[in-house]
Amino acid sequence: MNILFAASEVAPFIKTGGLADVAGSLPQALAAQGHDVRVVLPLYEGVGAPWREKMDFLFHFHATLAWRTPYCGVFSLKREGITYYFIDNEYYFKRGQIYGHYDDGERFAYFSRAVIELCGHLDWKPDILHANDWQTALVPIYLLEARYYIPQLANTRSVFTIHNIEYQGRYGKEILVDLLGLNPSYLNEKMLAYYGDVNLMKGAIYAADFVTTVSPTYAQELHYSFYAHGLEGVISDCQSKIVGILNGVDTSLYDPARGQKIAASYTHNKLGGKKTCKQALQQAVGLREDPSVPLIACVSRLVSHKGFDLLTAALPNLMDMDLQMVVLGTGDWKYEEAFRTAAAQYPGRFSAQLMYSASLSNAVYAGADLFLMPSVSEPCGLSQMIAMRYGTLPIVRETGGLKDTVIPVGLPDARGFTFADINANDMSHVIWEATQLYRNDPKQWKKLQINGMTADFSWKGPAKKYLDIYHRLTGK
Ligand code: GLC
């Protein structure tokens, strides 16, 4: 089967969040099953020179975006069995940040249009066109008509994956004809119309032949306005073509046995190296070097839906307990400020690493005892799975993929700690219980670690589920 995967970020070329990890590892898992998988992404300024040197320039064309005919260069490289296409347009993509520009709507409309028109220039017919999140939401929408005039797309089916429904791509309706180049009839309730505006994610849910989201629990939660941010009615309307498939993680990248970027390697039956990692982490981030005190870590963007209001509310309470904390990440000023203050107030016990660092994050996954994710909502979450791979026990709120991956203490095969309500006291209580278990029951602690480290978080199972959908849609 031929599969074209479109995403606005793809690891290892360019990454701001979990979407890049998925776009960087799901295609590999599909290719490993013998399929021809290709991935298309924008050629941002941030795609580094070492990658650019490996690229070939294939051809260029001019895309059609209403009255605009923007240049579209196509570069390509092959890596681990996957062909990557990079869409080059310096006006849209030669910018410092990949998101957050006044014209993001236009930039990603252009990219989506380029993905569709690219197919018309290839000697290859995708059976499946798989788009992700609002940035590529127009791909399944454009396909509705493009299948009739681009021969390569005549039999192509579309899949749209929701990684986070909070970001929908909502714009004034004046963009419909003038920018998106769509017929005014697309502004209807079963397509793009949304309270007088255009909503790209809504349109994609209606237009796609199939819709997935990144965990079974999130798929259920999306029926409620609290989680669906206004699209709950659309989800219910389309529920017969929506399923939740849990993400996997790149198990070779996150493997304590390989010891990449960590102080010592270890495995589930030889955990000794983890002690070295803890000491190295304490040293690296300025925490008191003490093997006996439980060390709790957060690695996250510091934004409200990740549950940082709970953490900042609970901080004084938590720091009354005998524990250490390290927070790694950047985000909203109010959380950064709260963590800077805590670091000053509790030297040697609270460490604020307000930056993005892939190498430090590995050291944190390996060196911490506990990994905290109190998310208000979490479509899937990858960090809790990565933490478990490193024998670091997760403490999570029971939402989305967190609920689907962390089996709490008390149940068979337990591998972590959970709490149900968005409540700082409930969270503190579970953290206290976790620290007690750490101190008083090393045997059970080790059991929990081993359960997490030996759980299957690979892409094997999930990739099979995606393939089942592709087969069903194409009849192949
Ligand atoms: C988004 C979600 C996160 C998910 C990731 C990959 O970043 O917020 O929960 O793991 O996408 O699907």
Short mmCIF file of C-alpha atoms and ligand atoms in Angstrom, two decimals:
data_model
loop_
_atom_site.label_atom_id
_atom_site.label_comp_id
_atom_site.label_asym_id
_atom_site.label_seq_id
_atom_site.Cartn_x
_atom_site.Cartn_y
_atom_site.Cartn_z
CA MET A 1 0.00 0.00 0.00
CA ASN A 2 1.15 3.58 -0.72
CA ILE A 3 0.77 5.97 2.19
CA LEU A 4 1.47 9.71 2.17
CA PHE A 5 1.70 11.21 5.64
CA ALA A 6 1.41 15.01 5.95
CA ALA A 7 2.39 16.90 9.10
CA SER A 8 3.53 20.37 10.10
CA GLU A 9 6.41 18.96 12.17
CA VAL A 10 8.36 15.74 11.91
CA ALA A 11 11.19 14.50 14.16
CA PRO A 12 14.16 14.51 13.82
CA PHE A 13 13.97 17.37 11.28
CA ILE A 14 11.88 19.86 13.24
CA LYS A 15 10.00 19.50 16.51
CA THR A 16 7.95 21.52 18.99
CA GLY A 17 5.80 18.75 20.47
CA GLY A 18 4.43 15.24 20.42
CA LEU A 19 3.07 15.56 16.87
CA ALA A 20 6.66 15.56 15.59
CA ASP A 21 7.45 12.38 17.52
CA VAL A 22 4.43 10.61 16.08
CA ALA A 23 5.11 11.83 12.53
CA GLY A 24 8.71 10.73 13.01
CA SER A 25 8.00 7.21 14.21
CA LEU A 26 4.58 5.95 13.02
CA PRO A 27 5.66 6.03 9.33
CA GLN A 28 8.67 3.84 10.19
CA ALA A 29 6.43 1.32 11.89
CA LEU A 30 4.14 1.25 8.84
CA ALA A 31 7.09 0.87 6.47
CA ALA A 32 8.39 -1.99 8.62
CA GLN A 33 5.21 -3.87 7.66
CA GLY A 34 6.23 -3.62 4.01
CA HIS A 35 4.39 -0.50 2.84
CA ASP A 36 5.65 2.39 0.74
CA VAL A 37 5.39 5.29 3.18
CA ARG A 38 6.29 8.86 2.31
CA VAL A 39 6.15 11.90 4.56
CA VAL A 40 5.67 15.53 3.53
CA LEU A 41 6.53 18.58 5.65
CA PRO A 42 7.47 22.25 5.19
CA LEU A 43 11.12 23.14 4.66
CA TYR A 44 11.40 25.52 7.60
CA GLU A 45 14.45 27.61 8.29
CA GLY A 46 14.94 25.46 11.39
CA VAL A 47 15.60 22.30 9.37
CA GLY A 48 19.34 22.16 9.87
CA ALA A 49 22.18 22.21 7.36
CA PRO A 50 23.19 18.55 7.95
CA TRP A 51 19.73 17.51 6.68
CA ARG A 52 19.73 19.99 3.82
CA GLU A 53 23.04 18.62 2.59
CA LYS A 54 21.43 15.21 2.22
CA MET A 55 18.46 16.52 0.19
CA ASP A 56 17.95 16.41 -3.56
CA PHE A 57 16.02 19.09 -5.37
CA LEU A 58 13.31 17.27 -7.34
CA PHE A 59 11.26 19.94 -9.16
CA HIS A 60 9.15 23.02 -8.61
CA PHE A 61 5.65 24.12 -9.51
CA HIS A 62 3.28 26.95 -8.70
CA ALA A 63 0.44 26.03 -6.38
CA THR A 64 -3.00 27.57 -6.71
CA LEU A 65 -4.40 29.30 -3.66
CA ALA A 66 -7.36 31.30 -4.95
CA TRP A 67 -5.73 34.11 -7.02
CA ARG A 68 -2.26 33.43 -5.57
CA THR A 69 0.16 31.16 -7.39
CA PRO A 70 2.94 30.69 -4.82
CA TYR A 71 6.20 28.97 -5.71
CA CYS A 72 6.58 25.46 -4.45
CA GLY A 73 9.97 23.78 -4.51
CA VAL A 74 10.19 20.09 -3.67
CA PHE A 75 13.26 18.66 -1.98
CA SER A 76 13.56 15.06 -0.93
CA LEU A 77 15.68 12.72 1.13
CA LYS A 78 15.51 9.06 2.08
CA ARG A 79 15.99 7.92 5.63
CA GLU A 80 15.42 4.49 7.17
CA GLY A 81 13.25 3.34 4.28
CA ILE A 82 11.04 6.45 4.21
CA THR A 83 10.97 9.09 1.48
CA TYR A 84 10.58 12.60 2.88
CA TYR A 85 9.35 15.50 0.76
CA PHE A 86 10.14 19.02 1.93
CA ILE A 87 8.02 21.87 0.57
CA ASP A 88 10.17 24.92 -0.03
CA ASN A 89 8.81 28.46 -0.02
CA GLU A 90 10.98 30.96 1.81
CA TYR A 91 8.24 33.59 2.04
CA TYR A 92 6.15 31.23 4.17
CA PHE A 93 8.75 29.12 5.96
CA LYS A 94 11.98 31.08 6.32
CA ARG A 95 11.12 32.38 9.77
CA GLY A 96 12.56 31.89 13.25
CA GLN A 97 9.57 30.15 14.84
CA ILE A 98 7.51 27.56 13.03
CA TYR A 99 4.17 28.71 14.55
CA GLY A 100 2.77 31.90 16.00
CA HIS A 101 2.78 34.19 12.95
CA TYR A 102 -0.10 36.50 11.99
CA ASP A 103 -0.53 34.58 8.73
CA ASP A 104 -0.36 30.98 10.04
CA GLY A 105 -3.73 30.32 8.42
CA GLU A 106 -2.33 31.29 5.02
CA ARG A 107 0.97 29.46 5.60
CA PHE A 108 -0.68 26.15 6.35
CA ALA A 109 -3.38 26.58 3.71
CA TYR A 110 -0.48 26.94 1.30
CA PHE A 111 1.23 23.86 2.72
CA SER A 112 -1.96 21.77 2.50
CA ARG A 113 -2.54 22.91 -1.06
CA ALA A 114 1.08 22.05 -1.90
CA VAL A 115 0.63 18.54 -0.48
CA ILE A 116 -2.34 17.95 -2.79
CA GLU A 117 -0.68 19.41 -5.87
CA LEU A 118 2.60 17.62 -5.15
CA CYS A 119 0.76 14.36 -5.81
CA GLY A 120 -0.05 15.54 -9.32
CA HIS A 121 3.68 15.77 -10.03
CA LEU A 122 4.67 12.37 -8.68
CA ASP A 123 4.94 9.13 -10.53
CA TRP A 124 3.20 7.50 -7.58
CA LYS A 125 -0.38 7.15 -6.38
CA PRO A 126 -1.07 7.35 -2.67
CA ASP A 127 -3.78 4.94 -1.54
CA ILE A 128 -3.96 6.83 1.74
CA LEU A 129 -3.40 10.49 2.45
CA HIS A 130 -2.99 10.86 6.21
CA ALA A 131 -3.22 14.41 7.59
CA ASN A 132 -2.67 15.60 11.17
CA ASP A 133 -4.10 18.43 13.30
CA TRP A 134 -5.41 21.80 12.10
CA GLN A 135 -2.33 22.72 10.08
CA THR A 136 -3.07 20.00 7.51
CA ALA A 137 -6.84 19.95 8.01
CA LEU A 138 -7.33 21.33 4.50
CA VAL A 139 -5.72 18.26 2.95
CA PRO A 140 -8.83 16.02 3.24
CA ILE A 141 -11.01 19.02 2.32
CA TYR A 142 -9.10 19.78 -0.89
CA LEU A 143 -9.05 16.07 -1.69
CA LEU A 144 -12.86 16.07 -2.01
CA GLU A 145 -12.48 17.80 -5.38
CA ALA A 146 -8.86 17.06 -6.26
CA ARG A 147 -9.69 13.36 -6.65
CA TYR A 148 -11.63 14.34 -9.77
CA TYR A 149 -8.90 16.27 -11.55
CA ILE A 150 -5.57 14.89 -10.24
CA PRO A 151 -5.32 11.36 -11.66
CA GLN A 152 -2.88 10.21 -8.98
CA LEU A 153 -5.56 10.96 -6.35
CA ALA A 154 -8.50 9.34 -8.12
CA ASN A 155 -8.69 6.45 -5.66
CA THR A 156 -7.02 8.05 -2.63
CA ARG A 157 -8.78 7.83 0.75
CA SER A 158 -8.11 10.31 3.53
CA VAL A 159 -7.44 9.82 7.23
CA PHE A 160 -7.31 12.75 9.65
CA THR A 161 -5.75 12.43 13.10
CA ILE A 162 -6.61 14.77 15.97
CA HIS A 163 -3.58 15.18 18.23
CA ASN A 164 -5.07 18.09 20.11
CA ILE A 165 -8.52 19.53 19.47
CA GLU A 166 -7.75 22.74 21.35
CA TYR A 167 -6.08 24.25 18.30
CA GLN A 168 -8.68 24.27 15.53
CA GLY A 169 -7.66 26.88 12.96
CA ARG A 170 -10.60 29.26 13.24
CA TYR A 171 -10.68 32.26 10.89
CA GLY A 172 -13.10 34.83 9.54
CA LYS A 173 -15.28 33.54 6.71
CA GLU A 174 -13.77 36.04 4.27
CA ILE A 175 -10.78 33.70 3.85
CA LEU A 176 -12.92 30.93 2.34
CA VAL A 177 -12.95 32.09 -1.27
CA ASP A 178 -10.22 34.71 -1.29
CA LEU A 179 -7.53 32.66 0.46
CA LEU A 180 -8.53 29.01 0.59
CA GLY A 181 -9.90 29.10 -2.95
CA LEU A 182 -12.97 27.09 -1.97
CA ASN A 183 -16.48 27.44 -3.32
CA PRO A 184 -18.85 29.40 -0.97
CA SER A 185 -20.90 26.22 -0.55
CA TYR A 186 -18.15 24.89 1.78
CA LEU A 187 -19.44 27.33 4.36
CA ASN A 188 -22.14 24.95 5.54
CA GLU A 189 -22.84 23.34 8.90
CA LYS A 190 -21.62 19.92 7.76
CA MET A 191 -18.29 21.32 6.65
CA LEU A 192 -16.41 24.51 7.56
CA ALA A 193 -19.07 26.81 9.03
CA TYR A 194 -18.61 27.56 12.71
CA TYR A 195 -20.53 30.39 14.40
CA GLY A 196 -20.15 32.57 11.31
CA ASP A 197 -16.46 31.68 10.93
CA VAL A 198 -14.44 29.04 9.14
CA ASN A 199 -13.16 26.17 11.34
CA LEU A 200 -10.56 24.04 9.57
CA MET A 201 -10.53 21.18 12.06
CA LYS A 202 -14.31 20.91 11.90
CA GLY A 203 -14.11 20.73 8.11
CA ALA A 204 -11.48 18.01 8.24
CA ILE A 205 -13.59 15.86 10.58
CA TYR A 206 -16.47 16.03 8.10
CA ALA A 207 -14.38 15.74 4.95
CA ALA A 208 -12.01 12.91 5.93
CA ASP A 209 -12.94 9.34 5.07
CA PHE A 210 -11.84 8.34 8.55
CA VAL A 211 -10.82 10.18 11.70
CA THR A 212 -8.60 8.99 14.51
CA THR A 213 -7.42 10.47 17.72
CA VAL A 214 -4.48 9.46 19.84
CA SER A 215 -6.03 7.43 22.67
CA PRO A 216 -9.29 5.55 23.28
CA THR A 217 -10.12 7.60 26.38
CA TYR A 218 -9.61 10.91 24.54
CA ALA A 219 -11.94 9.64 21.80
CA GLN A 220 -14.61 9.23 24.50
CA GLU A 221 -13.80 12.55 26.20
CA LEU A 222 -14.26 14.39 22.89
CA HIS A 223 -18.01 13.94 23.24
CA TYR A 224 -17.92 16.49 26.07
CA SER A 225 -17.54 20.23 25.59
CA PHE A 226 -14.93 20.41 28.36
CA TYR A 227 -12.53 18.42 26.19
CA ALA A 228 -13.79 19.14 22.67
CA HIS A 229 -13.72 22.95 22.91
CA GLY A 230 -16.87 23.46 20.89
CA LEU A 231 -16.52 20.52 18.48
CA GLU A 232 -18.37 17.97 20.66
CA GLY A 233 -21.42 18.10 18.37
CA VAL A 234 -19.24 17.44 15.32
CA ILE A 235 -17.59 14.51 17.08
CA SER A 236 -20.96 12.99 17.99
CA ASP A 237 -22.27 13.56 14.48
CA CYS A 238 -19.25 11.73 12.99
CA GLN A 239 -18.74 9.11 15.67
CA SER A 240 -19.20 6.15 13.33
CA LYS A 241 -15.92 7.07 11.60
CA ILE A 242 -13.87 8.09 14.67
CA VAL A 243 -11.65 5.83 16.79
CA GLY A 244 -8.90 6.35 19.34
CA ILE A 245 -5.59 4.59 18.74
CA LEU A 246 -2.94 4.94 21.40
CA ASN A 247 0.38 6.35 20.21
CA GLY A 248 3.57 4.35 20.56
CA VAL A 249 7.03 5.66 21.34
CA ASP A 250 10.30 5.13 19.56
CA THR A 251 11.55 2.35 21.82
CA SER A 252 15.07 2.35 20.37
CA LEU A 253 15.45 6.07 21.05
CA TYR A 254 14.21 5.80 24.63
CA ASP A 255 16.03 2.79 25.95
CA PRO A 256 18.03 2.87 29.21
CA ALA A 257 19.93 -0.23 28.07
CA ARG A 258 21.49 1.79 25.25
CA GLY A 259 22.37 4.55 27.66
CA GLN A 260 22.02 7.39 25.14
CA LYS A 261 22.66 10.75 26.80
CA ILE A 262 22.46 9.26 30.31
CA ALA A 263 25.12 8.74 32.96
CA ALA A 264 24.88 4.94 33.09
CA SER A 265 22.91 2.31 31.24
CA TYR A 266 20.59 -0.16 32.98
CA THR A 267 17.83 -2.69 32.33
CA HIS A 268 14.78 -3.91 34.21
CA ASN A 269 16.71 -6.80 35.75
CA LYS A 270 19.84 -4.78 36.47
CA LEU A 271 18.66 -1.45 37.78
CA GLY A 272 21.94 -0.39 39.40
CA GLY A 273 22.77 2.21 36.74
CA LYS A 274 19.67 4.19 37.63
CA LYS A 275 21.29 5.20 40.95
CA THR A 276 24.21 6.66 39.04
CA CYS A 277 21.76 8.52 36.79
CA LYS A 278 19.97 9.96 39.82
CA GLN A 279 23.19 11.21 41.34
CA ALA A 280 24.31 12.69 38.02
CA LEU A 281 20.96 14.45 37.63
CA GLN A 282 21.04 15.88 41.15
CA GLN A 283 24.49 17.20 40.43
CA ALA A 284 23.58 18.59 37.00
CA VAL A 285 20.53 20.55 38.16
CA GLY A 286 21.77 21.66 41.58
CA LEU A 287 19.80 19.36 43.86
CA ARG A 288 21.30 17.97 47.06
CA GLU A 289 23.02 14.68 46.25
CA ASP A 290 21.01 12.29 48.35
CA PRO A 291 20.03 8.85 47.04
CA SER A 292 17.31 8.32 49.66
CA VAL A 293 15.08 11.34 48.99
CA PRO A 294 12.40 10.78 46.32
CA LEU A 295 13.03 12.95 43.26
CA ILE A 296 9.97 14.04 41.26
CA ALA A 297 10.32 15.40 37.73
CA CYS A 298 8.18 17.32 35.24
CA VAL A 299 9.24 17.66 31.61
CA SER A 300 6.64 19.66 29.73
CA ARG A 301 5.58 22.80 28.01
CA LEU A 302 4.49 25.02 30.89
CA VAL A 303 0.88 25.67 29.84
CA SER A 304 -2.36 25.46 31.77
CA HIS A 305 -3.83 22.33 30.16
CA LYS A 306 -0.79 20.40 31.36
CA GLY A 307 -2.10 20.99 34.90
CA PHE A 308 0.45 23.50 36.15
CA ASP A 309 -2.19 25.39 38.14
CA LEU A 310 -2.48 22.28 40.31
CA LEU A 311 1.26 22.10 40.76
CA THR A 312 1.72 25.79 41.61
CA ALA A 313 -1.22 25.62 44.06
CA ALA A 314 0.19 22.51 45.73
CA LEU A 315 3.84 23.61 45.85
CA PRO A 316 4.03 24.84 49.47
CA ASN A 317 2.31 21.64 50.57
CA LEU A 318 4.62 19.44 48.51
CA MET A 319 7.75 21.17 49.70
CA ASP A 320 6.68 20.41 53.28
CA MET A 321 7.21 16.77 52.38
CA ASP A 322 10.70 15.35 52.26
CA LEU A 323 11.16 15.30 48.49
CA GLN A 324 13.01 16.97 45.64
CA MET A 325 11.59 18.36 42.40
CA VAL A 326 12.98 19.29 39.02
CA VAL A 327 10.90 21.05 36.35
CA LEU A 328 12.24 21.17 32.79
CA GLY A 329 10.50 23.20 30.10
CA THR A 330 9.41 26.63 28.93
CA GLY A 331 6.02 28.24 28.62
CA ASP A 332 3.70 30.74 30.27
CA TRP A 333 5.42 33.45 32.22
CA LYS A 334 3.31 32.89 35.37
CA TYR A 335 4.47 29.27 35.71
CA GLU A 336 8.08 30.09 34.90
CA GLU A 337 7.95 32.79 37.56
CA ALA A 338 6.40 30.44 40.13
CA PHE A 339 9.12 27.86 39.53
CA ARG A 340 11.92 30.45 39.60
CA THR A 341 10.59 31.62 42.96
CA ALA A 342 10.39 28.06 44.28
CA ALA A 343 13.97 27.40 43.21
CA ALA A 344 15.09 30.45 45.18
CA GLN A 345 12.96 29.50 48.16
CA TYR A 346 13.99 25.84 48.35
CA PRO A 347 17.62 25.68 47.22
CA GLY A 348 18.93 22.16 46.74
CA ARG A 349 15.38 20.80 46.83
CA PHE A 350 13.61 22.48 43.91
CA SER A 351 15.28 22.97 40.54
CA ALA A 352 13.77 25.08 37.73
CA GLN A 353 15.33 24.33 34.34
CA LEU A 354 13.36 26.79 32.23
CA MET A 355 14.55 25.72 28.81
CA TYR A 356 14.02 23.17 26.08
CA SER A 357 16.76 20.56 26.10
CA ALA A 358 16.51 17.13 24.53
CA SER A 359 19.67 15.86 26.21
CA LEU A 360 18.75 17.10 29.70
CA SER A 361 15.29 15.59 29.28
CA ASN A 362 16.84 12.14 28.83
CA ALA A 363 18.92 12.68 31.97
CA VAL A 364 15.73 13.64 33.82
CA TYR A 365 13.74 10.62 32.59
CA ALA A 366 16.56 8.35 33.74
CA GLY A 367 17.55 10.12 36.97
CA ALA A 368 14.15 10.84 38.55
CA ASP A 369 12.17 8.43 40.73
CA LEU A 370 8.75 9.84 39.90
CA PHE A 371 7.37 11.67 36.87
CA LEU A 372 4.46 14.05 37.41
CA MET A 373 1.83 14.80 34.70
CA PRO A 374 -1.25 16.36 36.31
CA SER A 375 -2.76 17.30 32.92
CA VAL A 376 -6.23 18.82 32.74
CA SER A 377 -6.48 17.16 29.36
CA GLU A 378 -3.96 14.94 27.59
CA PRO A 379 -4.89 13.47 24.21
CA CYS A 380 -2.18 10.84 24.55
CA GLY A 381 0.98 12.08 26.20
CA LEU A 382 4.27 10.45 25.37
CA SER A 383 6.41 11.48 28.35
CA GLN A 384 4.66 9.18 30.80
CA MET A 385 5.47 6.21 28.54
CA ILE A 386 9.07 7.36 28.13
CA ALA A 387 9.37 7.76 31.91
CA MET A 388 8.12 4.21 32.43
CA ARG A 389 10.69 2.91 29.93
CA TYR A 390 13.32 4.40 32.26
CA GLY A 391 11.85 2.86 35.41
CA THR A 392 10.54 6.22 36.58
CA LEU A 393 7.05 5.86 38.02
CA PRO A 394 4.41 8.21 36.62
CA ILE A 395 1.93 10.17 38.74
CA VAL A 396 -0.86 11.26 36.40
CA ARG A 397 -4.38 12.56 36.30
CA GLU A 398 -6.80 10.04 34.83
CA THR A 399 -7.43 11.66 31.46
CA GLY A 400 -6.88 10.71 27.81
CA GLY A 401 -3.80 8.64 27.12
CA LEU A 402 -2.60 9.03 30.71
CA LYS A 403 -5.55 6.95 31.85
CA ASP A 404 -4.93 4.42 29.09
CA THR A 405 -1.23 3.88 29.84
CA VAL A 406 -0.78 4.19 33.60
CA ILE A 407 -2.23 1.28 35.59
CA PRO A 408 -2.46 2.54 39.18
CA VAL A 409 -1.16 0.87 42.33
CA GLY A 410 -3.76 -1.56 43.66
CA LEU A 411 -4.56 -3.09 40.28
CA PRO A 412 -2.78 -6.07 38.68
CA ASP A 413 0.29 -5.07 36.61
CA ALA A 414 0.34 -1.63 38.26
CA ARG A 415 3.00 0.71 36.98
CA GLY A 416 2.27 4.10 38.53
CA PHE A 417 -0.02 6.40 40.49
CA THR A 418 -3.18 8.20 39.41
CA PHE A 419 -5.81 10.63 40.67
CA ALA A 420 -9.19 11.36 39.12
CA ASP A 421 -10.25 14.94 39.83
CA ILE A 422 -8.65 18.22 38.83
CA ASN A 423 -7.83 18.95 42.44
CA ALA A 424 -4.52 20.01 43.97
CA ASN A 425 -5.19 18.24 47.27
CA ASP A 426 -5.96 14.95 45.55
CA MET A 427 -2.74 15.31 43.61
CA SER A 428 -0.72 16.11 46.74
CA HIS A 429 -2.20 13.13 48.53
CA VAL A 430 -1.17 10.74 45.75
CA ILE A 431 2.30 12.27 45.65
CA TRP A 432 2.56 11.71 49.40
CA GLU A 433 1.47 8.08 48.99
CA ALA A 434 4.05 7.60 46.26
CA THR A 435 6.86 8.99 48.41
CA GLN A 436 5.78 6.73 51.30
CA LEU A 437 5.91 3.69 49.04
CA TYR A 438 9.32 4.76 47.78
CA ARG A 439 10.68 4.89 51.33
CA ASN A 440 8.88 1.97 52.94
CA ASP A 441 8.40 -0.69 50.31
CA PRO A 442 11.39 -0.94 47.95
CA LYS A 443 10.28 -4.39 46.88
CA GLN A 444 6.92 -3.24 45.59
CA TRP A 445 8.57 -0.16 44.12
CA LYS A 446 10.86 -2.34 42.07
CA LYS A 447 7.91 -4.43 40.94
CA LEU A 448 6.17 -1.28 39.66
CA GLN A 449 9.34 -0.22 37.87
CA ILE A 450 9.70 -3.58 36.18
CA ASN A 451 6.04 -3.58 35.11
CA GLY A 452 6.53 -0.21 33.46
CA MET A 453 9.85 -1.08 31.86
CA THR A 454 8.58 -4.31 30.35
CA ALA A 455 5.22 -2.94 29.13
CA ASP A 456 4.86 -2.74 25.35
CA PHE A 457 4.76 0.93 24.34
CA SER A 458 6.10 0.25 20.85
CA TRP A 459 4.37 1.22 17.60
CA LYS A 460 3.82 -2.39 16.59
CA GLY A 461 0.26 -2.76 17.89
CA PRO A 462 -0.86 0.80 17.01
CA ALA A 463 0.60 0.57 13.49
CA LYS A 464 -1.46 -2.57 12.91
CA LYS A 465 -4.59 -0.69 13.94
CA TYR A 466 -3.86 2.11 11.47
CA LEU A 467 -3.25 -0.47 8.75
CA ASP A 468 -6.59 -2.14 9.51
CA ILE A 469 -8.26 1.23 8.89
CA TYR A 470 -6.28 1.84 5.69
CA HIS A 471 -7.21 -1.63 4.41
CA ARG A 472 -10.85 -1.12 5.24
CA LEU A 473 -10.93 2.24 3.43
CA THR A 474 -9.14 1.11 0.29
CA GLY A 475 -10.29 -2.50 0.07
CA LYS A 476 -6.65 -3.44 -0.54
C1 GLC B 1 -0.33 16.47 21.18
C2 GLC B 1 -1.04 16.06 22.46
C3 GLC B 1 -0.31 14.92 23.18
C4 GLC B 1 -0.02 13.80 22.20
C5 GLC B 1 0.72 14.33 20.98
C6 GLC B 1 1.01 13.27 19.94
O1 GLC B 1 0.86 17.11 21.49
O2 GLC B 1 -1.19 17.17 23.33
O3 GLC B 1 -1.09 14.43 24.25
O4 GLC B 1 0.75 12.81 22.82
O5 GLC B 1 -0.04 15.34 20.36
O6 GLC B 1 -0.16 12.67 19.43
#
